[in-house]
Amino acid sequence: PEKPIAWFAVGCYYYCVRKFDAARRFFSKATALDPGFVQAWIGFGHAFACQDESDQAMAAYRTATRLFPGCHLPVVCIGMEYRRANNLSLAEQFFQKALSICPADPLVHNELGVLAYRNKAYGASIGHLLDAIHLVPHPLTHEWEATVVNVAHAYRKMNDFDNSIEWYERALSLAPKCASTHTALGFTYQLKGNFQTNMGEAIECYHKALSLRPDDTFAQEMLTLALIDQCAVTMPPYNFVSYADASTDGGGDGNLVAPFVNPVATQQQETREEIDEDDDMEMSP
């Protein structure tokens, strides 16, 4: 009990099981026993950040930065807190500072890619995210699935659907039971716009997503639109004969009727809206 590392280890356990109040108590005890224990200060800040207590998290990260100025991790954490608070300019300053301290850390490149995406600089975002992936030891593990998905999101925003589909499939090879990735892949197939081939693949992706997460409202809405689109293309033509035409052949009373309206086309027109998923990038691995 006199060793701060023991308190830190127990705090890490509680952090991993998402009992953040208990984690904070053990991290606090570790920093009390050793005020220069940088890892405990960073863990202390993480526990506050997970409970949306940004000010306390910032204080812990700044303490770690002051105690160990050559460590880039507290600087990255401060940038992440600023990004979470939507202060993107300050976040970029801290990420660039972290990059100057440790340019070989893939986490820094990933955060710069996320920030560029938030600023709608999709080309720069792809560059940073690919740098992060190249710095990670290969083969990739599921911990970096979020970065792979981020690359696919950025390609989709640039309307490069083929590359986007390729990266979504790579992400699914790392985490095949991720419902949001199946939904995003289906949405990309649907945006690609080839009704004869891509719409069936989009529908299949939406079904997979809903089998994994039945309450995915976005997948439900887009599946409905995809089915409407496919029906409009594959449904055989309807040979309509009006009553007016029939009356000229000797039947009916000759009253004119309203022109036929295709219910599928009507519903498609009424429900067609540009729907896009929430494009906030996932948290860094």
CSV table of C-alpha atoms in Angstrom, one decimal:
chain,number,residue,atom,x,y,z
A,1,PRO,CA,0.0,0.0,0.0
A,2,GLU,CA,3.0,2.4,0.3
A,3,LYS,CA,3.8,2.0,-3.4
A,4,PRO,CA,2.0,4.4,-5.8
A,5,ILE,CA,2.2,1.9,-8.6
A,6,ALA,CA,-0.2,-0.4,-6.7
A,7,TRP,CA,-2.8,2.3,-6.3
A,8,PHE,CA,-2.3,3.2,-10.0
A,9,ALA,CA,-2.9,-0.4,-11.1
A,10,VAL,CA,-6.1,-0.7,-9.1
A,11,GLY,CA,-7.2,2.6,-10.6
A,12,CYS,CA,-6.6,1.3,-14.1
A,13,TYR,CA,-8.7,-1.8,-13.3
A,14,TYR,CA,-11.6,0.4,-12.2
A,15,TYR,CA,-11.2,2.6,-15.3
A,16,CYS,CA,-11.3,-0.5,-17.6
A,17,VAL,CA,-14.6,-1.6,-16.0
A,18,ARG,CA,-16.0,1.9,-16.3
A,19,LYS,CA,-16.2,2.6,-12.6
A,20,PHE,CA,-14.8,6.1,-12.9
A,21,ASP,CA,-15.5,7.4,-9.5
A,22,ALA,CA,-13.5,4.5,-7.9
A,23,ALA,CA,-10.8,5.0,-10.5
A,24,ARG,CA,-10.4,8.6,-9.6
A,25,ARG,CA,-10.0,7.8,-5.9
A,26,PHE,CA,-7.1,5.4,-6.6
A,27,PHE,CA,-5.4,7.7,-9.1
A,28,SER,CA,-5.7,10.5,-6.6
A,29,LYS,CA,-4.1,8.3,-3.9
A,30,ALA,CA,-1.2,7.4,-6.3
A,31,THR,CA,-0.5,11.1,-7.1
A,32,ALA,CA,-0.6,11.9,-3.4
A,33,LEU,CA,2.0,9.3,-2.7
A,34,ASP,CA,4.1,10.4,-5.6
A,35,PRO,CA,3.3,13.9,-7.0
A,36,GLY,CA,5.6,13.3,-9.9
A,37,PHE,CA,3.8,10.1,-11.1
A,38,VAL,CA,2.9,11.3,-14.6
A,39,GLN,CA,1.0,8.2,-15.6
A,40,ALA,CA,-1.3,8.5,-12.6
A,41,TRP,CA,-2.0,12.2,-13.5
A,42,ILE,CA,-2.9,11.2,-17.1
A,43,GLY,CA,-5.2,8.4,-15.8
A,44,PHE,CA,-6.7,10.9,-13.3
A,45,GLY,CA,-7.5,13.2,-16.3
A,46,HIS,CA,-9.0,10.3,-18.3
A,47,ALA,CA,-11.4,9.4,-15.5
A,48,PHE,CA,-12.6,13.0,-15.3
A,49,ALA,CA,-12.9,13.2,-19.1
A,50,CYS,CA,-15.1,10.1,-19.3
A,51,GLN,CA,-17.5,11.8,-17.0
A,52,ASP,CA,-17.6,15.0,-19.1
A,53,GLU,CA,-15.7,17.0,-16.3
A,54,SER,CA,-13.5,18.8,-18.8
A,55,ASP,CA,-12.1,21.4,-16.4
A,56,GLN,CA,-10.8,18.9,-13.9
A,57,ALA,CA,-9.4,16.7,-16.8
A,58,MET,CA,-7.6,19.7,-18.2
A,59,ALA,CA,-6.1,20.5,-14.8
A,60,ALA,CA,-4.8,16.9,-14.5
A,61,TYR,CA,-3.3,16.9,-18.0
A,62,ARG,CA,-1.6,20.3,-17.5
A,63,THR,CA,-0.1,19.0,-14.2
A,64,ALA,CA,1.3,16.0,-16.2
A,65,THR,CA,2.7,18.4,-18.9
A,66,ARG,CA,4.4,20.5,-16.2
A,67,LEU,CA,5.9,17.6,-14.5
A,68,PHE,CA,7.2,15.9,-17.7
A,69,PRO,CA,7.6,18.5,-20.4
A,70,GLY,CA,9.3,16.1,-22.8
A,71,CYS,CA,6.2,13.8,-22.9
A,72,HIS,CA,3.8,14.3,-25.7
A,73,LEU,CA,0.9,12.3,-24.3
A,74,PRO,CA,-0.5,15.0,-22.0
A,75,VAL,CA,-0.3,17.5,-24.8
A,76,VAL,CA,-2.4,15.1,-27.1
A,77,CYS,CA,-4.9,14.7,-24.3
A,78,ILE,CA,-5.3,18.4,-23.9
A,79,GLY,CA,-5.9,18.7,-27.6
A,80,MET,CA,-8.5,16.0,-27.5
A,81,GLU,CA,-10.3,17.8,-24.7
A,82,TYR,CA,-10.3,21.0,-26.7
A,83,ARG,CA,-11.6,19.1,-29.8
A,84,ARG,CA,-14.4,17.6,-27.7
A,85,ALA,CA,-15.3,21.1,-26.5
A,86,ASN,CA,-15.3,22.2,-30.2
A,87,ASN,CA,-12.4,24.6,-29.8
A,88,LEU,CA,-10.8,23.4,-33.0
A,89,SER,CA,-8.1,26.1,-33.3
A,90,LEU,CA,-6.6,25.4,-29.8
A,91,ALA,CA,-6.9,21.7,-30.4
A,92,GLU,CA,-4.8,22.0,-33.6
A,93,GLN,CA,-2.1,24.0,-31.7
A,94,PHE,CA,-1.7,21.2,-29.1
A,95,PHE,CA,-1.8,18.5,-31.7
A,96,GLN,CA,0.9,20.2,-33.7
A,97,LYS,CA,3.0,20.7,-30.6
A,98,ALA,CA,2.6,16.9,-29.8
A,99,LEU,CA,3.7,16.1,-33.4
A,100,SER,CA,6.8,18.2,-33.0
A,101,ILE,CA,7.7,16.3,-29.8
A,102,CYS,CA,6.9,12.8,-31.2
A,103,PRO,CA,6.3,12.6,-35.0
A,104,ALA,CA,6.3,8.8,-35.0
A,105,ASP,CA,3.2,8.4,-32.8
A,106,PRO,CA,0.3,7.2,-34.9
A,107,LEU,CA,-2.2,8.5,-32.3
A,108,VAL,CA,-1.0,12.1,-33.0
A,109,HIS,CA,-1.6,11.6,-36.8
A,110,ASN,CA,-5.0,10.1,-36.1
A,111,GLU,CA,-6.1,13.1,-34.1
A,112,LEU,CA,-4.8,15.5,-36.7
A,113,GLY,CA,-6.8,13.5,-39.3
A,114,VAL,CA,-10.0,13.7,-37.1
A,115,LEU,CA,-9.5,17.4,-36.7
A,116,ALA,CA,-9.0,18.0,-40.4
A,117,TYR,CA,-12.2,16.0,-41.0
A,118,ARG,CA,-14.1,18.2,-38.6
A,119,ASN,CA,-12.7,21.2,-40.5
A,120,LYS,CA,-14.0,19.7,-43.8
A,121,ALA,CA,-10.4,19.3,-45.1
A,122,TYR,CA,-11.0,15.8,-46.3
A,123,GLY,CA,-7.9,15.4,-48.4
A,124,ALA,CA,-5.7,16.5,-45.5
A,125,SER,CA,-7.6,14.2,-43.2
A,126,ILE,CA,-6.9,11.2,-45.5
A,127,GLY,CA,-3.2,12.0,-45.5
A,128,HIS,CA,-2.9,12.1,-41.7
A,129,LEU,CA,-5.0,9.0,-41.2
A,130,LEU,CA,-3.0,7.0,-43.8
A,131,ASP,CA,0.2,8.2,-42.0
A,132,ALA,CA,-1.2,6.9,-38.8
A,133,ILE,CA,-2.0,3.5,-40.4
A,134,HIS,CA,1.5,3.3,-41.9
A,135,LEU,CA,3.1,3.9,-38.5
A,136,VAL,CA,1.1,1.1,-36.8
A,137,PRO,CA,2.7,-2.4,-36.8
A,138,HIS,CA,1.1,-4.7,-39.3
A,139,PRO,CA,-1.1,-6.6,-39.6
A,140,LEU,CA,-3.6,-4.2,-38.1
A,141,THR,CA,-5.5,-5.3,-35.0
A,142,HIS,CA,-9.1,-4.4,-34.1
A,143,GLU,CA,-7.9,-1.5,-31.9
A,144,TRP,CA,-7.2,0.5,-35.1
A,145,GLU,CA,-10.5,-0.3,-36.8
A,146,ALA,CA,-11.8,3.2,-35.9
A,147,THR,CA,-8.9,4.8,-37.9
A,148,VAL,CA,-9.6,2.6,-40.9
A,149,VAL,CA,-13.3,3.6,-40.7
A,150,ASN,CA,-12.3,7.2,-40.5
A,151,VAL,CA,-10.4,6.9,-43.8
A,152,ALA,CA,-13.5,5.4,-45.5
A,153,HIS,CA,-15.7,8.3,-44.1
A,154,ALA,CA,-13.3,10.8,-45.6
A,155,TYR,CA,-13.2,9.1,-49.0
A,156,ARG,CA,-17.0,9.0,-49.0
A,157,LYS,CA,-17.2,12.7,-48.3
A,158,MET,CA,-14.9,13.3,-51.4
A,159,ASN,CA,-17.4,11.2,-53.5
A,160,ASP,CA,-14.6,8.6,-54.0
A,161,PHE,CA,-17.0,5.7,-53.4
A,162,ASP,CA,-14.8,2.9,-54.7
A,163,ASN,CA,-12.0,3.7,-52.3
A,164,SER,CA,-14.5,4.3,-49.5
A,165,ILE,CA,-16.0,0.8,-50.1
A,166,GLU,CA,-12.6,-0.7,-50.1
A,167,TRP,CA,-11.7,0.8,-46.7
A,168,TYR,CA,-15.1,-0.1,-45.1
A,169,GLU,CA,-14.5,-3.7,-46.2
A,170,ARG,CA,-11.0,-3.5,-44.6
A,171,ALA,CA,-12.6,-2.2,-41.4
A,172,LEU,CA,-15.2,-5.1,-41.4
A,173,SER,CA,-12.3,-7.6,-41.7
A,174,LEU,CA,-11.0,-6.2,-38.4
A,175,ALA,CA,-14.4,-5.9,-36.7
A,176,PRO,CA,-17.0,-7.9,-38.6
A,177,LYS,CA,-19.8,-7.3,-36.0
A,178,CYS,CA,-19.7,-3.5,-36.1
A,179,ALA,CA,-23.3,-2.5,-37.1
A,180,SER,CA,-22.3,1.1,-37.8
A,181,THR,CA,-19.7,0.0,-40.4
A,182,HIS,CA,-22.3,-2.2,-42.2
A,183,THR,CA,-24.7,0.8,-42.3
A,184,ALA,CA,-22.0,3.1,-43.6
A,185,LEU,CA,-21.0,0.6,-46.3
A,186,GLY,CA,-24.6,0.2,-47.4
A,187,PHE,CA,-25.0,4.0,-47.5
A,188,THR,CA,-22.0,4.3,-49.7
A,189,TYR,CA,-23.3,1.6,-52.1
A,190,GLN,CA,-26.6,3.6,-52.2
A,191,LEU,CA,-24.8,6.9,-52.9
A,192,LYS,CA,-22.9,5.2,-55.7
A,193,GLY,CA,-26.2,5.2,-57.6
A,194,ASN,CA,-26.1,2.2,-59.8
A,195,PHE,CA,-29.6,0.7,-59.3
A,196,GLN,CA,-28.9,-2.5,-61.2
A,197,THR,CA,-26.0,-3.7,-59.1
A,198,ASN,CA,-25.3,-1.5,-56.0
A,199,MET,CA,-28.8,-1.2,-54.6
A,200,GLY,CA,-29.0,-4.9,-53.8
A,201,GLU,CA,-25.6,-4.7,-52.0
A,202,ALA,CA,-26.8,-1.7,-50.1
A,203,ILE,CA,-30.0,-3.6,-49.0
A,204,GLU,CA,-27.9,-6.6,-47.9
A,205,CYS,CA,-25.6,-4.3,-45.8
A,206,TYR,CA,-28.6,-2.6,-44.1
A,207,HIS,CA,-30.1,-6.0,-43.3
A,208,LYS,CA,-26.8,-7.1,-41.7
A,209,ALA,CA,-26.6,-3.8,-39.7
A,210,LEU,CA,-30.2,-4.3,-38.4
A,211,SER,CA,-29.5,-7.9,-37.4
A,212,LEU,CA,-26.7,-6.6,-35.2
A,213,ARG,CA,-28.5,-3.5,-34.0
A,214,PRO,CA,-32.2,-3.5,-34.6
A,215,ASP,CA,-32.8,0.0,-33.2
A,216,ASP,CA,-30.5,1.6,-35.8
A,217,THR,CA,-33.0,4.2,-37.1
A,218,PHE,CA,-30.7,5.5,-39.9
A,219,ALA,CA,-30.3,2.0,-41.3
A,220,GLN,CA,-34.1,1.5,-41.1
A,221,GLU,CA,-34.8,4.7,-43.0
A,222,MET,CA,-32.2,4.1,-45.7
A,223,LEU,CA,-33.3,0.5,-46.1
A,224,THR,CA,-36.8,1.8,-46.8
A,225,LEU,CA,-35.5,4.2,-49.5
A,226,ALA,CA,-33.3,1.5,-51.0
A,227,LEU,CA,-36.3,-0.9,-51.3
A,228,ILE,CA,-38.4,1.9,-52.9
A,229,ASP,CA,-35.6,2.6,-55.4
A,230,GLN,CA,-35.1,-1.0,-56.3
A,231,CYS,CA,-38.9,-1.6,-56.7
A,232,ALA,CA,-39.2,1.5,-59.0
A,233,VAL,CA,-36.5,0.0,-61.3
A,234,THR,CA,-37.3,-3.7,-61.2
A,235,MET,CA,-41.1,-3.5,-61.1
A,236,PRO,CA,-42.7,-4.4,-64.5
A,237,PRO,CA,-44.5,-1.7,-66.4
A,238,TYR,CA,-48.2,-1.3,-65.5
A,239,ASN,CA,-50.5,-1.3,-68.6
A,240,PHE,CA,-53.2,1.1,-67.5
A,241,VAL,CA,-56.4,1.5,-69.5
A,242,SER,CA,-58.6,4.3,-68.3
A,243,TYR,CA,-62.4,4.0,-68.0
A,244,ALA,CA,-62.7,6.8,-70.6
A,245,ASP,CA,-60.9,4.6,-73.2
A,246,ALA,CA,-63.1,1.6,-72.2
A,247,SER,CA,-66.3,3.7,-72.7
A,248,THR,CA,-65.4,4.4,-76.3
A,249,ASP,CA,-65.5,0.7,-76.9
A,250,GLY,CA,-69.1,0.5,-75.8
A,251,GLY,CA,-68.8,0.1,-72.1
A,252,GLY,CA,-69.0,2.5,-69.1
A,253,ASP,CA,-70.7,5.8,-68.8
A,254,GLY,CA,-67.9,7.8,-70.5
A,255,ASN,CA,-66.9,9.8,-67.3
A,256,LEU,CA,-63.3,10.8,-67.3
A,257,VAL,CA,-61.1,9.7,-64.4
A,258,ALA,CA,-58.0,11.1,-62.9
A,259,PRO,CA,-54.7,9.9,-64.5
A,260,PHE,CA,-53.1,6.9,-62.8
A,261,VAL,CA,-50.4,7.8,-60.2
A,262,ASN,CA,-47.7,5.2,-59.5
A,263,PRO,CA,-47.8,4.9,-55.7
A,264,VAL,CA,-44.2,3.8,-55.6
A,265,ALA,CA,-43.0,6.8,-57.5
A,266,THR,CA,-45.2,9.1,-55.3
A,267,GLN,CA,-43.8,7.7,-52.1
A,268,GLN,CA,-40.3,7.9,-53.4
A,269,GLN,CA,-40.7,11.5,-54.3
A,270,GLU,CA,-42.3,12.4,-51.0
A,271,THR,CA,-39.7,10.7,-48.9
A,272,ARG,CA,-36.6,11.5,-50.9
A,273,GLU,CA,-34.5,13.7,-48.8
A,274,GLU,CA,-30.8,14.0,-48.5
A,275,ILE,CA,-30.2,12.0,-45.4
A,276,ASP,CA,-26.7,11.7,-44.0
A,277,GLU,CA,-25.4,9.9,-41.0
A,278,ASP,CA,-23.7,11.6,-38.1
A,279,ASP,CA,-20.2,12.1,-39.3
A,280,ASP,CA,-18.5,12.9,-36.1
A,281,MET,CA,-15.5,10.7,-36.2
A,282,GLU,CA,-15.1,7.9,-33.8
A,283,MET,CA,-12.8,8.2,-30.9
A,284,SER,CA,-9.2,7.4,-31.4
A,285,PRO,CA,-8.2,3.8,-30.5
